[in-house]
CSV table of C-alpha atoms in Angstrom, one decimal:
chain,number,residue,atom,x,y,z
A,272,MET,CA,91.9,129.8,92.0
A,273,ARG,CA,90.8,127.7,88.7
A,274,VAL,CA,93.1,124.6,88.3
A,275,HIS,CA,92.8,123.6,84.9
A,276,PRO,CA,92.2,119.8,85.0
A,277,ARG,CA,95.2,118.9,82.4
A,278,GLN,CA,97.6,121.9,84.1
A,279,ILE,CA,99.1,119.5,86.8
A,280,TYR,CA,100.0,116.8,84.4
A,281,ASN,CA,101.3,119.2,81.3
A,282,LEU,CA,103.6,120.4,83.9
A,283,LEU,CA,104.9,117.3,84.8
A,284,LEU,CA,105.3,115.8,81.6
A,285,LYS,CA,107.4,119.3,80.5
A,286,SER,CA,109.3,119.0,83.6
A,287,SER,CA,110.6,115.6,83.1
A,288,HIS,CA,112.1,115.6,79.8
A,289,THR,CA,115.3,113.5,79.8
A,290,ASN,CA,117.2,110.6,77.9
A,291,LEU,CA,117.8,108.8,81.2
A,292,LEU,CA,117.2,104.8,81.1
A,293,VAL,CA,115.3,103.1,83.9
A,294,ARG,CA,117.7,100.7,85.8
A,295,GLU,CA,115.1,99.3,88.1
A,296,ILE,CA,111.0,99.5,88.6
A,297,ILE,CA,109.7,97.8,92.1
A,298,ILE,CA,106.3,97.7,92.7
A,299,GLY,CA,106.1,97.2,96.5
A,300,LEU,CA,103.2,96.8,98.7
A,301,THR,CA,103.1,100.4,99.8
A,302,TRP,CA,105.7,102.3,97.5
A,303,THR,CA,106.9,102.0,94.0
A,304,LEU,CA,110.6,102.7,93.1
A,305,CYS,CA,111.7,103.9,89.7
A,306,GLN,CA,115.7,104.0,89.4
A,307,ALA,CA,117.2,105.7,87.0
A,308,ASP,CA,120.2,107.9,88.0
A,309,GLY,CA,118.5,108.5,91.2
A,310,ILE,CA,115.2,107.2,92.7
A,311,GLY,CA,111.7,108.5,92.1
A,312,LEU,CA,109.0,107.1,94.3
A,313,CYS,CA,104.9,107.0,94.5
A,314,MET,CA,102.6,105.3,96.4
A,315,SER,CA,101.5,102.1,95.2
A,316,PRO,CA,97.7,101.2,94.1
A,317,ASN,CA,96.3,99.5,96.9
A,318,GLN,CA,94.3,97.0,94.8
A,319,PRO,CA,96.3,93.9,94.1
A,320,THR,CA,96.6,92.6,90.5
A,321,ARG,CA,97.6,89.3,88.9
A,322,THR,CA,97.2,90.5,85.2
A,323,LEU,CA,99.8,93.5,84.5
A,324,PRO,CA,100.9,92.9,80.9
A,325,TRP,CA,104.0,94.6,81.0
A,326,SER,CA,105.8,93.3,83.8
A,327,GLY,CA,109.4,92.1,83.1
A,328,THR,CA,109.8,94.7,80.1
A,329,LEU,CA,110.5,98.1,82.0
A,330,VAL,CA,114.2,97.9,82.6
A,331,ASN,CA,116.1,100.0,79.9
A,332,MET,CA,113.2,101.8,78.6
A,333,ALA,CA,113.5,105.2,78.2
A,334,LEU,CA,112.1,107.5,81.2
A,335,ALA,CA,110.6,109.7,79.0
A,336,ASP,CA,108.5,106.9,77.6
A,337,LEU,CA,107.0,105.9,80.9
A,338,VAL,CA,106.3,109.6,81.9
A,339,PRO,CA,103.1,109.8,79.8
A,340,TRP,CA,101.9,106.9,81.6
A,341,LEU,CA,100.9,109.4,84.6
A,342,GLN,CA,97.7,110.5,82.3
A,343,SER,CA,96.5,106.8,82.2
A,344,TRP,CA,93.3,105.8,83.9
A,345,ASP,CA,95.0,102.6,84.8
A,346,SER,CA,96.3,102.8,88.5
A,347,TYR,CA,99.2,100.9,87.9
A,348,GLN,CA,100.3,102.8,84.9
A,349,ALA,CA,99.9,105.8,86.4
A,350,THR,CA,101.7,104.9,89.3
A,351,VAL,CA,104.6,104.1,87.3
A,352,GLY,CA,104.4,106.9,85.4
A,353,MET,CA,104.6,109.1,88.2
A,354,ALA,CA,107.6,107.3,89.8
A,355,ALA,CA,109.3,107.8,86.6
A,356,ILE,CA,108.7,111.6,86.7
A,357,ASN,CA,110.0,111.7,89.9
A,358,ALA,CA,113.0,109.9,89.0
A,359,ALA,CA,113.6,112.4,86.6
A,360,ILE,CA,112.8,115.6,88.5
A,361,ASN,CA,113.5,115.1,92.0
A,362,PRO,CA,117.3,113.8,92.2
A,363,SER,CA,118.5,117.1,90.5
A,364,SER,CA,116.2,119.6,92.0
A,365,PRO,CA,117.6,122.1,93.7
A,366,LEU,CA,114.2,122.7,95.7
A,367,VAL,CA,115.4,119.8,97.6
A,368,TRP,CA,118.6,120.8,99.1
A,369,LYS,CA,116.8,124.4,99.9
A,370,ALA,CA,113.8,122.8,101.5
A,371,LYS,CA,114.2,122.6,105.4
A,372,PRO,CA,114.9,118.9,107.2
A,373,LEU,CA,112.3,117.8,109.3
A,374,SER,CA,113.6,115.8,112.3
A,375,PRO,CA,110.6,114.8,114.8
A,376,GLU,CA,110.9,114.0,118.1
A,377,GLY,CA,108.2,111.4,117.4
A,378,SER,CA,107.1,109.3,114.5
A,379,ALA,CA,109.2,110.4,111.3
A,380,ASN,CA,106.3,109.5,109.1
A,381,LEU,CA,104.4,112.4,111.2
A,382,ALA,CA,107.2,114.8,111.1
A,383,VAL,CA,105.0,117.3,109.0
A,384,PHE,CA,102.2,117.5,111.4
A,385,GLU,CA,104.9,117.7,114.0
A,386,HIS,CA,106.1,120.6,112.5
A,387,PHE,CA,102.8,122.6,111.9
A,388,LEU,CA,101.2,121.7,115.1
A,389,PRO,CA,101.8,125.1,117.0
A,390,LEU,CA,100.2,126.9,113.5
A,391,ILE,CA,97.4,124.6,113.6
A,392,ARG,CA,96.0,124.7,116.9
A,393,GLY,CA,92.5,126.3,117.1
A,394,LYS,CA,92.1,126.1,113.0
A,395,ARG,CA,90.0,124.0,110.6
A,396,VAL,CA,92.4,121.3,109.7
A,397,VAL,CA,91.5,118.8,106.8
A,398,VAL,CA,94.0,116.0,106.0
A,399,ILE,CA,93.6,114.1,102.6
A,400,GLY,CA,94.6,110.8,103.3
A,401,ARG,CA,95.0,108.5,106.8
A,402,TYR,CA,98.2,108.9,107.6
A,403,PRO,CA,99.2,106.2,110.2
A,404,GLY,CA,99.5,107.2,113.8
A,405,LEU,CA,97.8,110.6,112.8
A,406,SER,CA,94.9,110.0,115.5
A,407,GLU,CA,97.3,111.0,118.4
A,408,TYR,CA,96.6,114.9,116.9
A,409,GLU,CA,93.2,114.6,116.9
A,410,GLN,CA,92.3,115.2,120.7
A,411,GLU,CA,94.9,118.2,120.1
A,412,ILE,CA,93.4,119.7,116.8
A,413,ASP,CA,90.2,120.2,115.1
A,414,LEU,CA,91.0,117.6,112.4
A,415,THR,CA,89.4,116.0,109.9
A,416,VAL,CA,90.4,113.2,107.6
A,417,LEU,CA,89.1,112.6,104.4
A,418,GLU,CA,89.3,108.8,103.1
A,419,ARG,CA,88.5,107.0,99.7
A,420,GLN,CA,87.9,104.0,102.1
A,421,PRO,CA,87.2,105.7,105.3
A,422,ASN,CA,87.4,104.1,109.0
A,423,THR,CA,85.0,105.0,111.5
A,424,GLN,CA,87.1,107.9,112.5
A,425,ASP,CA,87.0,109.5,108.5
A,426,LEU,CA,84.7,110.9,106.4
A,427,PRO,CA,84.3,109.5,102.7
A,428,ASP,CA,86.3,112.0,100.3
A,429,THR,CA,82.9,113.2,98.8
A,430,ALA,CA,83.0,115.5,102.0
A,431,CYS,CA,85.7,117.4,100.4
A,432,GLU,CA,83.1,119.4,98.2
A,433,TYR,CA,81.8,120.5,101.7
A,434,LEU,CA,84.8,120.7,104.2
A,435,LEU,CA,87.6,122.3,102.1
A,436,PRO,CA,86.0,125.6,101.4
A,437,GLU,CA,85.9,126.3,105.0
A,438,ALA,CA,89.1,125.0,105.5
A,439,ASP,CA,92.0,126.8,107.3
A,440,TRP,CA,94.6,124.6,106.5
A,441,VAL,CA,94.4,121.5,104.1
A,442,PHE,CA,97.3,118.7,104.0
A,443,LEU,CA,97.0,117.1,100.2
A,444,THR,CA,98.8,113.8,99.6
A,445,ALA,CA,100.2,114.0,96.2
A,446,THR,CA,98.8,110.5,95.5
A,447,SER,CA,96.0,112.7,94.7
A,448,ILE,CA,98.1,113.8,91.3
A,449,VAL,CA,97.9,110.1,90.1
A,450,ASN,CA,94.3,109.4,91.1
A,451,LYS,CA,93.4,112.6,89.1
A,452,THR,CA,91.6,114.2,92.3
A,453,PHE,CA,94.4,116.9,92.6
A,454,PRO,CA,92.9,119.8,90.4
A,455,ARG,CA,89.3,120.0,91.9
A,456,LEU,CA,91.1,119.4,95.5
A,457,VAL,CA,93.4,122.5,94.9
A,458,GLU,CA,90.5,124.5,93.5
A,459,LEU,CA,88.2,123.9,96.5
A,460,SER,CA,91.0,124.4,98.8
A,461,GLN,CA,91.6,128.2,97.6
A,462,ASN,CA,91.1,129.9,100.8
A,463,ALA,CA,93.2,127.5,103.0
A,464,LYS,CA,97.0,127.2,103.4
A,465,LEU,CA,97.7,123.9,101.4
A,466,VAL,CA,100.5,122.0,101.7
A,467,LEU,CA,101.2,119.1,99.3
A,468,MET,CA,102.7,116.2,101.1
A,469,GLY,CA,104.5,112.6,100.8
A,470,PRO,CA,106.9,110.6,98.9
A,471,THR,CA,105.2,111.2,95.8
A,472,VAL,CA,105.5,115.2,95.8
A,473,PRO,CA,107.6,116.2,92.7
A,474,TRP,CA,110.0,119.1,93.9
A,475,LEU,CA,108.9,121.8,91.4
A,476,PRO,CA,108.3,125.6,92.3
A,477,ASP,CA,105.7,126.0,89.5
A,478,LEU,CA,103.2,124.2,92.0
A,479,ALA,CA,102.8,127.4,93.4
A,480,ASP,CA,101.1,129.0,90.5
A,481,MET,CA,98.4,126.2,91.3
A,482,GLY,CA,98.0,127.4,94.9
A,483,ILE,CA,100.2,125.4,96.8
A,484,ASP,CA,101.8,127.2,99.5
A,485,TYR,CA,104.2,124.7,100.7
A,486,LEU,CA,105.8,121.5,99.2
A,487,ALA,CA,106.5,118.6,102.3
A,488,GLY,CA,108.5,116.1,100.1
A,489,VAL,CA,111.3,113.5,100.9
A,490,ALA,CA,115.2,113.6,100.2
A,491,VAL,CA,116.3,110.3,99.7
A,492,THR,CA,119.2,109.7,102.4
A,493,HIS,CA,120.2,106.0,101.9
A,494,PRO,CA,119.5,104.7,98.2
A,495,GLU,CA,120.4,101.0,99.4
A,496,ALA,CA,118.5,100.8,102.4
A,497,LEU,CA,115.5,102.4,100.7
A,498,ARG,CA,115.4,100.0,98.1
A,499,GLN,CA,115.4,97.0,100.1
A,500,THR,CA,112.9,98.5,102.7
A,501,ILE,CA,110.5,99.0,99.9
A,502,ALA,CA,111.1,95.4,98.1
A,503,GLU,CA,110.5,93.7,101.5
A,504,GLY,CA,107.1,95.4,101.7
A,505,GLY,CA,108.1,98.5,103.8
A,506,GLY,CA,105.5,101.5,104.5
A,507,ILE,CA,106.2,104.0,107.0
A,508,ARG,CA,109.3,102.3,108.0
A,509,ILE,CA,111.0,104.1,104.5
A,510,PHE,CA,111.4,107.2,106.6
A,511,ASP,CA,113.8,105.0,109.2
A,512,THR,CA,116.0,103.8,106.8
A,513,GLY,CA,115.6,105.7,103.6
A,514,VAL,CA,114.2,109.0,103.2
A,515,GLN,CA,113.4,111.9,105.2
A,516,TYR,CA,111.0,114.6,105.2
A,517,ARG,CA,111.9,118.1,104.2
A,518,LEU,CA,109.7,121.4,103.7
A,519,LEU,CA,109.8,124.3,101.5
A,520,GLU,CA,107.7,127.2,101.6
A,521,LEU,CA,106.9,128.4,97.9
């Protein structure tokens, strides 16, 4: 399946038309939160900066004015744009409530992998992004992790060209939408079962047309606790305080 590079971005912009205003933006260490009527999340950039020219100006802006920022090559602008898109789409998406809540026995941030474990044993599995705690599954399954900043256990993301076409299952972080790698990674994964996952996931059925087989996003369960956890620098802690993984087969 050929995914046009702009297809996902056109879809997200088209799906997030709204008159809602921004009530709050928090750019935390790990997560960025956009509050309008509901909350939208996106993973924060991993490089700090002291030179954001628009800080202090975003509250009371129209979400519709921030949504196009997703197309920016500036990582902070793109992150705020994606959080705004999710604030427009996700709180009212019927898919969130159709999706199955995942209640793991172990770490809540690993609930998606725990759910799929019986299906991926004996399969070639590639995960885009190193999820904290993922190493506990590496003894059980044939698992390769691709990372932009790889540690000794990972391969660099350039290995995607070689590994994804041969994979049986691919777990793709939705942050790939923000950093603009999504179209190519989806194209390379067309022979695999493809799971789009993480709090950055937009709950849209149209993603099935791009080759996504499962959405593994989150539902906000405790907005105030989520906001506080993000503001206090929380990473995987949000899964214990403010969100729950949900899974939907498209």
